mmCIF file of C-alpha atoms in Angstrom:
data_model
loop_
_atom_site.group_PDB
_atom_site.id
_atom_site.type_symbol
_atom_site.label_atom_id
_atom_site.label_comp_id
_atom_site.label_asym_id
_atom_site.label_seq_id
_atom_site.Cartn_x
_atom_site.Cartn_y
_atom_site.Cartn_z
ATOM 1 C CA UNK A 1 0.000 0.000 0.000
ATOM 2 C CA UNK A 2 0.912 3.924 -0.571
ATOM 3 C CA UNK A 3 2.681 5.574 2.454
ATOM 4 C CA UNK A 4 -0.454 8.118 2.411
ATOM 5 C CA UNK A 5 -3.252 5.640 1.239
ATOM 6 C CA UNK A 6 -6.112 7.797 -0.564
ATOM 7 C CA UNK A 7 -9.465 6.017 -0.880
ATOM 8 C CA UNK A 8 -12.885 7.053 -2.520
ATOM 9 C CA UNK A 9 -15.858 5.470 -1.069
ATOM 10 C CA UNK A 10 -18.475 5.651 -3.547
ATOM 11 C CA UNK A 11 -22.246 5.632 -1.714
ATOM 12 C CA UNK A 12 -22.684 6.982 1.637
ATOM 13 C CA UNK A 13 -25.918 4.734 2.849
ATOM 14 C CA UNK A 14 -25.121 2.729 5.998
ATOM 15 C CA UNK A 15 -22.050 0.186 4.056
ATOM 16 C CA UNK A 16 -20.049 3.174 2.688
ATOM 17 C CA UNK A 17 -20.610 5.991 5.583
ATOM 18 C CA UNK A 18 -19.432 3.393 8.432
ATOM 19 C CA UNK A 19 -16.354 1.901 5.862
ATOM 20 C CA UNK A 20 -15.425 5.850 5.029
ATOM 21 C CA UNK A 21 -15.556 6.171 9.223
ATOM 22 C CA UNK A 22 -13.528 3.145 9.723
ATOM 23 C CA UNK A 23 -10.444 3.780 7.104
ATOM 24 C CA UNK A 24 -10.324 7.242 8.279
ATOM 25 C CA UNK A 25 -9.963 6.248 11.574
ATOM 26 C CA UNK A 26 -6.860 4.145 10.589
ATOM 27 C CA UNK A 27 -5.003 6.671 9.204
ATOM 28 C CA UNK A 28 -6.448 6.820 5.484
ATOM 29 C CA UNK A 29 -7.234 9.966 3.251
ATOM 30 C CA UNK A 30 -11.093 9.116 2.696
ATOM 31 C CA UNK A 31 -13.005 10.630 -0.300
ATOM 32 C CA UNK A 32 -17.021 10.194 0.505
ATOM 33 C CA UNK A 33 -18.973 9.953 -2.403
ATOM 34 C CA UNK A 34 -22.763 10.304 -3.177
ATOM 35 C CA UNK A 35 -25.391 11.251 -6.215
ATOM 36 C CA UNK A 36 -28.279 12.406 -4.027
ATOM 37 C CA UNK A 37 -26.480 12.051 -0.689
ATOM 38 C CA UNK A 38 -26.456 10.456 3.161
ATOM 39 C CA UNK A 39 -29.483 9.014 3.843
ATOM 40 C CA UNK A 40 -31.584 9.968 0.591
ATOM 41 C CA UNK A 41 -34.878 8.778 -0.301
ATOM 42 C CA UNK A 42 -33.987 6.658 -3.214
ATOM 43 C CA UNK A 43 -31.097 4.822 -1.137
ATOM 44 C CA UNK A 44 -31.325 1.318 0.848
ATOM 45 C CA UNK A 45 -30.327 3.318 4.023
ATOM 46 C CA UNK A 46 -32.899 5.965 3.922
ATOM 47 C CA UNK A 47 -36.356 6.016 5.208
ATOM 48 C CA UNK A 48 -36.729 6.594 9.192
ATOM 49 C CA UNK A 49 -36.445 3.012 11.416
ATOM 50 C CA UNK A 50 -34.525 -0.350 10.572
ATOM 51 C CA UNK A 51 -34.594 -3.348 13.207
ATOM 52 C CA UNK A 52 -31.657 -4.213 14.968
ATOM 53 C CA UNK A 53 -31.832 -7.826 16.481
ATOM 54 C CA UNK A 54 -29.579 -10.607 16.625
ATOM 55 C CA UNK A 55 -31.126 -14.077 15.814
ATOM 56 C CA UNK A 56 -29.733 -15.629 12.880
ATOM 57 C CA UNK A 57 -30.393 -19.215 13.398
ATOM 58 C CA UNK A 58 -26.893 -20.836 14.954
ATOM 59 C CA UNK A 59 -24.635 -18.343 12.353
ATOM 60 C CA UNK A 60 -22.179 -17.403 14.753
ATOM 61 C CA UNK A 61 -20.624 -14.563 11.962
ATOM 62 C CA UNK A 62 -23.418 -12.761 11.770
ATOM 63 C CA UNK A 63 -24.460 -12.422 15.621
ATOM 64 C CA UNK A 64 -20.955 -11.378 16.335
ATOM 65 C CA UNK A 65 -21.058 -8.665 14.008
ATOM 66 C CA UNK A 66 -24.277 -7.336 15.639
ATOM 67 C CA UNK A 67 -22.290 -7.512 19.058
ATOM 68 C CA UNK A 68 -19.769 -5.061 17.117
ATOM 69 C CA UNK A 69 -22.474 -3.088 15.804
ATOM 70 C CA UNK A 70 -24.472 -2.292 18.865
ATOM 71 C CA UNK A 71 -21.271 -0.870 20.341
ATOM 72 C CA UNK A 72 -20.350 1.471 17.905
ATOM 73 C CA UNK A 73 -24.088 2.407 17.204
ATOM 74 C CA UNK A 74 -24.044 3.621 20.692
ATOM 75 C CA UNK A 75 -20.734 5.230 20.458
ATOM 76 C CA UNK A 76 -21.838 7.149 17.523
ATOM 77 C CA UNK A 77 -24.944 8.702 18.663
ATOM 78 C CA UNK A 78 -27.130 6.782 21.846
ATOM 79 C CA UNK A 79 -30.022 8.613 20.745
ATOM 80 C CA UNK A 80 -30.049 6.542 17.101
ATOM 81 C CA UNK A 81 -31.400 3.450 19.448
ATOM 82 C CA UNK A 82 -34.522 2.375 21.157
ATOM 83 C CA UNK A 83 -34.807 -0.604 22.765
ATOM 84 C CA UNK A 84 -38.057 -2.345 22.635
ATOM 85 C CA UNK A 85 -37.111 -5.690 22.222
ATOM 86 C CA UNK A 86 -38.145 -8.302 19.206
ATOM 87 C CA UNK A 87 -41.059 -10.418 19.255
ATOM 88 C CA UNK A 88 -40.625 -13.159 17.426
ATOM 89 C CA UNK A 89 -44.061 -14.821 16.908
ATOM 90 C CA UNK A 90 -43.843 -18.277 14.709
ATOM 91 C CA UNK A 91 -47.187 -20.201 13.370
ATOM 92 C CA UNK A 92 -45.355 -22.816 12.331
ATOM 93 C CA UNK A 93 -41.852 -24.503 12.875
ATOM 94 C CA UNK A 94 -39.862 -22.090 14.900
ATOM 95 C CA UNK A 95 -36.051 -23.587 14.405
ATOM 96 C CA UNK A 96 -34.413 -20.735 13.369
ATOM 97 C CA UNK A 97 -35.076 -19.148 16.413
ATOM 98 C CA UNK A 98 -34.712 -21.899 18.510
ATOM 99 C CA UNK A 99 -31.346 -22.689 17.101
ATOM 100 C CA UNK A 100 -30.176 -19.425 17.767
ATOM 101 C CA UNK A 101 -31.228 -18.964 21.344
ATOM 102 C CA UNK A 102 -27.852 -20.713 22.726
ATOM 103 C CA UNK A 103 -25.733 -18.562 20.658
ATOM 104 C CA UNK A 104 -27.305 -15.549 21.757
ATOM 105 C CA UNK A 105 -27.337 -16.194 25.725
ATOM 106 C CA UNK A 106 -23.589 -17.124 25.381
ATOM 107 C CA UNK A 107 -22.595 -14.060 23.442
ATOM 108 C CA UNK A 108 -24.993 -11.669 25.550
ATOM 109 C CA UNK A 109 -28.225 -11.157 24.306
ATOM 110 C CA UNK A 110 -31.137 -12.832 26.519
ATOM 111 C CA UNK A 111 -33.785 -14.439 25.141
ATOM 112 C CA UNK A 112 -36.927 -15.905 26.491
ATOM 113 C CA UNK A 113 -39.206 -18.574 24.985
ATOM 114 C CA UNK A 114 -42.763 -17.482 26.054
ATOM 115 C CA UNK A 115 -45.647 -19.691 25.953
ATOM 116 C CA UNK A 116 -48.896 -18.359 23.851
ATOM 117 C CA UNK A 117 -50.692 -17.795 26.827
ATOM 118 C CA UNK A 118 -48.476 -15.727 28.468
ATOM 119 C CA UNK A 119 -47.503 -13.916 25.327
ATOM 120 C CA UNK A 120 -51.593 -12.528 25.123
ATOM 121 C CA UNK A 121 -51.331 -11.955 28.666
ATOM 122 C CA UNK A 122 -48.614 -9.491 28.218
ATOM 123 C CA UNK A 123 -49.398 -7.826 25.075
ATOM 124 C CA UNK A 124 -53.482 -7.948 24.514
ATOM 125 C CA UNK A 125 -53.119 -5.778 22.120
ATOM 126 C CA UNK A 126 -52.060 -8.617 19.776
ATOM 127 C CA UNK A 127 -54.389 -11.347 19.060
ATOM 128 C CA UNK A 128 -52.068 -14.574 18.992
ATOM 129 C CA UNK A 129 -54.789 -16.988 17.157
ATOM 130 C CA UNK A 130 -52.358 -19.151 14.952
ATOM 131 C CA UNK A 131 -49.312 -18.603 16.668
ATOM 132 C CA UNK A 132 -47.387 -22.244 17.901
ATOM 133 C CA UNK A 133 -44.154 -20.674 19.118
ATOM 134 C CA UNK A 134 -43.435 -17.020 20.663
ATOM 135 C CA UNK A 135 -40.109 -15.539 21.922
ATOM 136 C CA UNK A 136 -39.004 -12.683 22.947
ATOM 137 C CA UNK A 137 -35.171 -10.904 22.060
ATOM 138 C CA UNK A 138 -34.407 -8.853 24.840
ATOM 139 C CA UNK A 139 -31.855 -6.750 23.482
ATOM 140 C CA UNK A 140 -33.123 -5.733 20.293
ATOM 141 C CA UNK A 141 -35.109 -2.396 18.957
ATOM 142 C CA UNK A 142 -35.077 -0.063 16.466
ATOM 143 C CA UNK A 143 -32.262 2.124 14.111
ATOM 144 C CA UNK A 144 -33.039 5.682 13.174
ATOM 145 C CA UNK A 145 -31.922 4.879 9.549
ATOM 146 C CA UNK A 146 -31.782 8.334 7.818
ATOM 147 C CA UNK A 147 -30.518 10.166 10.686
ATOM 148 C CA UNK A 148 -27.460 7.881 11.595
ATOM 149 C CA UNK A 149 -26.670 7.676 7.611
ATOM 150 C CA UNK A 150 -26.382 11.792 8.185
ATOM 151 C CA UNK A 151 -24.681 11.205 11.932
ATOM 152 C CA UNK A 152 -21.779 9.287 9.976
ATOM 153 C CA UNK A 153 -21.330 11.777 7.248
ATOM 154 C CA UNK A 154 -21.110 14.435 9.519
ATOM 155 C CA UNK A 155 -18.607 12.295 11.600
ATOM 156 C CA UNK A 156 -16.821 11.415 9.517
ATOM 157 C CA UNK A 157 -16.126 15.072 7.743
ATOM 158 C CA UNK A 158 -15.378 16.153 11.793
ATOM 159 C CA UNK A 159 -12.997 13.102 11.814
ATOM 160 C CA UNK A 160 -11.299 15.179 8.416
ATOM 161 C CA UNK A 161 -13.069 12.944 5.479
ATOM 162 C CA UNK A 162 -13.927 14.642 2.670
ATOM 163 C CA UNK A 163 -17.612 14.336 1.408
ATOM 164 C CA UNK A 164 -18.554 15.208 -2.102
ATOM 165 C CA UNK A 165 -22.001 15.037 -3.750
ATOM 166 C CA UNK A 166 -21.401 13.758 -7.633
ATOM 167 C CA UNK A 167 -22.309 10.430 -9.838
ATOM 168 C CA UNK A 168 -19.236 8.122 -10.007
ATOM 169 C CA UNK A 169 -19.172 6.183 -13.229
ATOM 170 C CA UNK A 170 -16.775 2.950 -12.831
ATOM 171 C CA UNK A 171 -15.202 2.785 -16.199
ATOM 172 C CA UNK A 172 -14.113 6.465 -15.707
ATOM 173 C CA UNK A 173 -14.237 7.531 -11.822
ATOM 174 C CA UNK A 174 -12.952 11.496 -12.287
ATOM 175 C CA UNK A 175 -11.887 10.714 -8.802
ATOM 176 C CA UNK A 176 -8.404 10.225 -8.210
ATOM 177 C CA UNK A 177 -7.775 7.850 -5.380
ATOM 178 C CA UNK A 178 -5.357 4.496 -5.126
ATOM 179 C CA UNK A 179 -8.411 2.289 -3.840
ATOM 180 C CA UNK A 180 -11.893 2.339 -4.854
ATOM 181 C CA UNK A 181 -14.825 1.508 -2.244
ATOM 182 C CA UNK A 182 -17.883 0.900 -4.226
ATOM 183 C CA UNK A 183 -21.023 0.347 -1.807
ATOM 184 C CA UNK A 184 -23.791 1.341 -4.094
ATOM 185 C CA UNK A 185 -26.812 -0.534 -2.352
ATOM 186 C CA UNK A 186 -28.716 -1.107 -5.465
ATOM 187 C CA UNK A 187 -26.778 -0.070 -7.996
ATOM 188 C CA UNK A 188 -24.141 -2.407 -7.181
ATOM 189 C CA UNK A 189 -25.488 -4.996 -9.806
ATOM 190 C CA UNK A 190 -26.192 -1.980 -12.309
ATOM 191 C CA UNK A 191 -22.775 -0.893 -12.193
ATOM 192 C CA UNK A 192 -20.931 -4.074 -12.517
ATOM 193 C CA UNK A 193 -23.298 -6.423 -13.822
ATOM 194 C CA UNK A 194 -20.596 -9.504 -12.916
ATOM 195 C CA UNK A 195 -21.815 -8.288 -9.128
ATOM 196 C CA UNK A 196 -25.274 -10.844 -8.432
ATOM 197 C CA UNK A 197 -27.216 -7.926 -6.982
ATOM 198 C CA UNK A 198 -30.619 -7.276 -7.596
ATOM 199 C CA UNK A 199 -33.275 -4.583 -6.142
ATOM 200 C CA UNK A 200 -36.542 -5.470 -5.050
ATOM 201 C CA UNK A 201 -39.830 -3.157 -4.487
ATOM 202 C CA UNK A 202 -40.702 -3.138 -1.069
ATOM 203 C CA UNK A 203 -43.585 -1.497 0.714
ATOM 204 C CA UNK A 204 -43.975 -0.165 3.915
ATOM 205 C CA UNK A 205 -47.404 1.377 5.429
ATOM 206 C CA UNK A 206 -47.811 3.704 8.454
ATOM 207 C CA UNK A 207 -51.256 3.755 10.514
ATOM 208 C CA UNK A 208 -52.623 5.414 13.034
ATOM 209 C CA UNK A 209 -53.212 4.399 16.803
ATOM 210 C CA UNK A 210 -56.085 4.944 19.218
ATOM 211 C CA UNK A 211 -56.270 8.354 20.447
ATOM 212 C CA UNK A 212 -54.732 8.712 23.710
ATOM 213 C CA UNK A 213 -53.535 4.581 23.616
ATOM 214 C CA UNK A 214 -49.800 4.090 24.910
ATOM 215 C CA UNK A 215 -50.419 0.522 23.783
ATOM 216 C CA UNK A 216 -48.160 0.834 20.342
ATOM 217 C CA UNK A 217 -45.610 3.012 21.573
ATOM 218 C CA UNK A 218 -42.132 1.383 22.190
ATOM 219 C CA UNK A 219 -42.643 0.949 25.564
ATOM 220 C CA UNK A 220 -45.621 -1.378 25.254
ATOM 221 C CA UNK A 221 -45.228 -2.576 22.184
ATOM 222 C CA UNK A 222 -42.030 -4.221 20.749
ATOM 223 C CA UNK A 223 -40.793 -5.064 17.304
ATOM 224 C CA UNK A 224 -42.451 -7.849 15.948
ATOM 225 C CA UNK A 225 -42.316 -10.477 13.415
ATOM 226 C CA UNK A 226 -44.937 -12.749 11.550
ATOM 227 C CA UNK A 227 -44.019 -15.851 10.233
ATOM 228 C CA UNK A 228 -46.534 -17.312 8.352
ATOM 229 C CA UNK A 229 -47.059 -18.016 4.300
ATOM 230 C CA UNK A 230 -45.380 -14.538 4.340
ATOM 231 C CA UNK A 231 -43.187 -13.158 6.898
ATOM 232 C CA UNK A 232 -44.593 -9.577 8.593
ATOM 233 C CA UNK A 233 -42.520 -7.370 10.748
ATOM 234 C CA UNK A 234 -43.330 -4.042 12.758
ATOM 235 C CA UNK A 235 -42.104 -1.396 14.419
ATOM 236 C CA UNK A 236 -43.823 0.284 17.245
ATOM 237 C CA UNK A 237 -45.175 4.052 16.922
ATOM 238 C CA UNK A 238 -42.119 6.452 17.080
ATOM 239 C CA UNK A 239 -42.259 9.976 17.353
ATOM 240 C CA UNK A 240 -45.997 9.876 16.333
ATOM 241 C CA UNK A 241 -45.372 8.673 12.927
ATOM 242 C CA UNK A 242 -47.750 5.625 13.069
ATOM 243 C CA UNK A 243 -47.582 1.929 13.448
ATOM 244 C CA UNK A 244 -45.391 0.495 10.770
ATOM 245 C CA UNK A 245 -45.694 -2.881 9.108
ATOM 246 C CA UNK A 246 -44.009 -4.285 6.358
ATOM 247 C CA UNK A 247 -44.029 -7.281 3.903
ATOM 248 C CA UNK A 248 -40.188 -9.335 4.184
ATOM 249 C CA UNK A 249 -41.219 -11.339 1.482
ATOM 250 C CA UNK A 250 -38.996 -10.259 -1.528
ATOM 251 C CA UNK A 251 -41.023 -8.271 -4.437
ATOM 252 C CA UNK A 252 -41.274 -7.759 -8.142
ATOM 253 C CA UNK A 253 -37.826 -5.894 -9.853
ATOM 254 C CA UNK A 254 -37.361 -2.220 -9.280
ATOM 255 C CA UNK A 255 -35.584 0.305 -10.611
ATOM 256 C CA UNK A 256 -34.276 2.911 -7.718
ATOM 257 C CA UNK A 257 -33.968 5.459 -9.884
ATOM 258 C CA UNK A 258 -37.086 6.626 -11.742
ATOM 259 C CA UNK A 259 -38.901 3.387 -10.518
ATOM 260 C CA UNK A 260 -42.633 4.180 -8.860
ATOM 261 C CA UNK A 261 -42.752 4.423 -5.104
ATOM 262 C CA UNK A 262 -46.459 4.568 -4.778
ATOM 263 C CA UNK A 263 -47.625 1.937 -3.177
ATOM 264 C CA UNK A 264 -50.152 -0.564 -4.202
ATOM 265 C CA UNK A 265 -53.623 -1.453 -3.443
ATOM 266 C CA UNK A 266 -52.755 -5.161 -3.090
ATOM 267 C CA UNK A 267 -49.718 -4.548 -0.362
ATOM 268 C CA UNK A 268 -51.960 -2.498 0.919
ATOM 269 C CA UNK A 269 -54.848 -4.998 1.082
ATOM 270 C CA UNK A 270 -52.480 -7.848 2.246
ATOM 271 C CA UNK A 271 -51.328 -5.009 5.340
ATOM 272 C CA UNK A 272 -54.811 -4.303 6.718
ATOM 273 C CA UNK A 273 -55.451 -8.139 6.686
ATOM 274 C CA UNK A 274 -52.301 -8.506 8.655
ATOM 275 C CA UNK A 275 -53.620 -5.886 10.838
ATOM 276 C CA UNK A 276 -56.998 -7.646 11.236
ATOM 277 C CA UNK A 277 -56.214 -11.002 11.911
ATOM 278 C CA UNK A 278 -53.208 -9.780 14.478
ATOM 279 C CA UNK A 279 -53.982 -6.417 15.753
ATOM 280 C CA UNK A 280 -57.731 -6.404 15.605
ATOM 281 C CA UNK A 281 -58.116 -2.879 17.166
ATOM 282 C CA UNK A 282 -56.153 -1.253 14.141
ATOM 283 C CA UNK A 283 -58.238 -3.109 11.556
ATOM 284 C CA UNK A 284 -59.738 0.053 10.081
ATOM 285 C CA UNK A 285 -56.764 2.256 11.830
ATOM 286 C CA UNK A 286 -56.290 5.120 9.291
ATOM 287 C CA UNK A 287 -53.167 4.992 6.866
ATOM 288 C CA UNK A 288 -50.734 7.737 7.651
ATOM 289 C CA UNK A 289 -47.704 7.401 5.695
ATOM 290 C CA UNK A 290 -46.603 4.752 2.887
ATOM 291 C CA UNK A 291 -43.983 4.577 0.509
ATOM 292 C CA UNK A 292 -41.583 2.224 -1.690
ATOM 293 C CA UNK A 293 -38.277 1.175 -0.862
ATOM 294 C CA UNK A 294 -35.837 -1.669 -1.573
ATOM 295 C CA UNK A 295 -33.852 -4.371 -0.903
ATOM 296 C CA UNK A 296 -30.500 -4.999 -3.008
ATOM 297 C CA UNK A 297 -30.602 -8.824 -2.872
ATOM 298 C CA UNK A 298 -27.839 -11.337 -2.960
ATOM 299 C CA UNK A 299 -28.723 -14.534 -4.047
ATOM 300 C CA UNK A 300 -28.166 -16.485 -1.228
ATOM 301 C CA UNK A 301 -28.846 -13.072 1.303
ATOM 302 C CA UNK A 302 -25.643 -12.894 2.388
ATOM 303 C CA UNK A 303 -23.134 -10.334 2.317
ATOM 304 C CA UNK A 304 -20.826 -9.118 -0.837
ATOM 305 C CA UNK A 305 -17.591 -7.966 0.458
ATOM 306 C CA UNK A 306 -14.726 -8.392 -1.327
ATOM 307 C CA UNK A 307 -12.663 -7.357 -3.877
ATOM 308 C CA UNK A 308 -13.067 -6.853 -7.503
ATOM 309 C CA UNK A 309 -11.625 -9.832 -9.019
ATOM 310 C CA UNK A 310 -10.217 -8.094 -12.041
ATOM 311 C CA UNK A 311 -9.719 -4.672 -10.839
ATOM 312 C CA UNK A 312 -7.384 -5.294 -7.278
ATOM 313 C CA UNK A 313 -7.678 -1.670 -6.437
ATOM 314 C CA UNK A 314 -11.908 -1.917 -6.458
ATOM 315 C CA UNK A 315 -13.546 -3.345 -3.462
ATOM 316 C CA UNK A 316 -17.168 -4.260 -3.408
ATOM 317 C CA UNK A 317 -19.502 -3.852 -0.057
ATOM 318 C CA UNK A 318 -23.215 -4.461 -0.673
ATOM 319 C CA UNK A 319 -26.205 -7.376 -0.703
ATOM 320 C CA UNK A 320 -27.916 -6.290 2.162
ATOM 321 C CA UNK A 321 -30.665 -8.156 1.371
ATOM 322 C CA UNK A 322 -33.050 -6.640 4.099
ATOM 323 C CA UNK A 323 -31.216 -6.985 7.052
ATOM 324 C CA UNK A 324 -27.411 -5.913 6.547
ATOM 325 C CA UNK A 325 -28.294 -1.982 7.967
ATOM 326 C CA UNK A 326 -28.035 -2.845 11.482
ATOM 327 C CA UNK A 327 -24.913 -4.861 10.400
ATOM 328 C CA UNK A 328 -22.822 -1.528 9.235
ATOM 329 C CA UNK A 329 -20.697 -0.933 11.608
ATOM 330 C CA UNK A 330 -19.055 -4.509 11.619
ATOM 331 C CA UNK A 331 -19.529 -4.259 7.877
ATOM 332 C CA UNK A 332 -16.805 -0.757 7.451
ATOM 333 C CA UNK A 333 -14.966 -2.378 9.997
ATOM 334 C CA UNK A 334 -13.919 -5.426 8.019
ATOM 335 C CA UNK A 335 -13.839 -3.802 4.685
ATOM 336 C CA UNK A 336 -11.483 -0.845 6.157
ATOM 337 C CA UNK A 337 -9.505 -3.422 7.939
ATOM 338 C CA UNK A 338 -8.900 -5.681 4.407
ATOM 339 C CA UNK A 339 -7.896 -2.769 2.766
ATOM 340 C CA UNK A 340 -5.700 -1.166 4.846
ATOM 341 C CA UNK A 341 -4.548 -4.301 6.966
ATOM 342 C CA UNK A 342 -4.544 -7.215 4.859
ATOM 343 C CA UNK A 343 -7.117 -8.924 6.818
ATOM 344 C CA UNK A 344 -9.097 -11.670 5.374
ATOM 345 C CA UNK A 345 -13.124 -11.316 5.022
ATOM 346 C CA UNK A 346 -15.293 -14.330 5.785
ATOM 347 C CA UNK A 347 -15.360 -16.658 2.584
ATOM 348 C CA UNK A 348 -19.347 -16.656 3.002
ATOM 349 C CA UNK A 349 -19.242 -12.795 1.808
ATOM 350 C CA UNK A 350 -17.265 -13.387 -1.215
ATOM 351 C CA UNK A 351 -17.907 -12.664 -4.708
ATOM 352 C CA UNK A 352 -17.564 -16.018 -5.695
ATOM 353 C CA UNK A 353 -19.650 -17.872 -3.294
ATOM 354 C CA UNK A 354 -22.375 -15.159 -4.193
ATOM 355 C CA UNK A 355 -21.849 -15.826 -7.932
ATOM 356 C CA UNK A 356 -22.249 -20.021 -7.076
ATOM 357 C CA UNK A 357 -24.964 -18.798 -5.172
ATOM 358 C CA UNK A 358 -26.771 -17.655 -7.799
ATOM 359 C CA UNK A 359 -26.082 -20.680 -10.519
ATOM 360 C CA UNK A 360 -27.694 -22.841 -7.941
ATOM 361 C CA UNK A 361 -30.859 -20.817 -7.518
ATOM 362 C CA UNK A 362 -31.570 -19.190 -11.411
ATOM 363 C CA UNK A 363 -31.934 -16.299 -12.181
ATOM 364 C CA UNK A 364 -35.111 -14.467 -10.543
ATOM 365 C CA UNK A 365 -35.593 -17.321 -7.952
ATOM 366 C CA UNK A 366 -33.263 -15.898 -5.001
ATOM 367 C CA UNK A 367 -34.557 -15.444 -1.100
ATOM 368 C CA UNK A 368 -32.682 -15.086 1.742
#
């Protein structure tokens, strides 16, 4: 490496602001790049809340890297976290909780299997018809996703980054830097097409709560997930912006760019339903907010990190899939560390186990 390493870290969501962060902290001269910048509406990153939580079945990696992440979360800003813990609530086999839940009490995060009884008792604002297995992640909450992208920048330009707005073409960067960072969410795939990402439409509705109810706020109500024939999440009612709920279950092809984000009448039907059969009193609660995001999917839903394996001074960070945002932190860590330190990444984020990946699945047939 260069005596005076220069970088450019093209995309400042979550994966690029915390990587920028990271390699300036060791010493490096960090370039922060963006087209619409931190935390924008079109980006992976933006949007208010993301879940942070630690199951993930008996993957050591991946809860470790959440242990990392919760750390430097708080060190970053406290008040980008709200604990409300994560309800996990399963209507059929509930293994990849259950698999997890050793994992978790050994590396610090309680958990607590909860029969269905005692699951209404607690929260009867949730009807629990259906539901075979319930548990509850202690430690776990919700990521203010905008704001932290914008905490980082700002961080990281106090830290002496540099942060410049502009479109970064691959083939021709304009930049001039030794290494190139490119954590593009999803443009990734877009931008170097050998890359197996793909963006999915997601949609996310906002409703209202009872007037004068504490019931849905974070202190009475936790995140929560559904799995059923789909899989649901939520997010209690934060700052008065509603009671969000979600569909995980992977959508149709977007475009980030110029793509649509109104929302449709069938998400919307399939929410309310959701609503009905599990939170009866918000049945007819009125919508408050909506919108269109997306995932950038990896085949397989892990990870990308690694780099380019034609161009040795590119390095690739994306494949969020859905969940990687709480995962940031860890994620600039490791990338900054590789780059600068020589330090290998796990073999499960590489570009080539991605790119098997997706030969095994086809084309248009990948879920996490």
């Amino acid at each position: 490496m260069p005596s005076h390493l220069r970088v450019a870290v093209i995309g400042a969501g979550a994966f690029g602001g915390w990587t920028a962060l990271h390699l300036r902290r060791l010493g490096v001269d960090v370039t922060l790049v963006d087209t619409w910048g931190a935390g924008n509406s079109r980006a992976s990153s933006g949007g208010e809340t993301r879940v942070i939580r630690a199951v993930y079945g008996a993957d050591r990696i991946y809860v470790e890297m959440v242990g990392r992440s919760f750390a430097q979360w708080e060190a970053l800003d406290p008040s980008l976290y709200v604990e409300t813990g994560t309800l996990w609530m399963h209507r059929g086999d509930d293994a990849y909780v259950r698999s997890s839940a050793p994992l978790l009490e050994e590396l610090g995060f309680p958990i607590d299997r909860l029969s269905v009884d005692a699951a209404a008792r607690r929260w009867p604002q949730i009807d629990f018809t259906g539901v075979h297995a319930v548990w509850l992640e202690k430690r776990a909450g919700v990521l203010s996703a905008r704001k932290a992208c914008m905490s980082l920048r700002d961080t990281f330009v106090r830290e002496g980054g540099t942060f410049r707005i502009a479109q970064i073409d691959p083939a021709k960067p304009e930049l001039d830097a030794d290494v190139y960072v490119y954590a593009c969410g999803p443009w990734l795939g877009a931008l170097f097409p050998e890359v197996p990402v793909r963006p999915t439409r997601q949609e996310v509705f906002f409703f209202g709560t009872p007037r004068g109810s504490q019931q849905y706020g974070p202190a009475q109500m936790p995140v929560w997930l559904d799995f059923g024939e789909r899989i649901f999440y939520g997010m209690p009612d934060l700052d008065g912006r509603g009671f969000k709920l979600a569909d995980d279950t992977r959508g149709e092809p977007f475009d980030p760019t110029n793509g649509d984000r109104r929302t449709s009448e069938e998400g919307l039907a399939r929410a309310r339903q959701l609503l009905k059969d599990r939170f009866p009193e918000l049945a007819t609660a009125p919508l408050l907010e909506s919108r269109v995001c997306q995932y950038e999917n990896s085949p397989d839903g892990h990870l990308i990190l690694d780099r380019h394996p034609s161009m040795k001074n590119v390095w690739l960070a994306g494949g969020g899939s859905g969940h990687g945002f709480k995962l940031s932190p860890a994620v600039g860590e490791l990338v900054a560390q590789a780059i600068v330190e020589g330090r290998e990444l796990p073999r499960m984020f590489s570009l080539a186990e991605a790119r098997k990946s997706a030969t095994q699945f086809g084309q248009g047939e990948w879920d996490r």
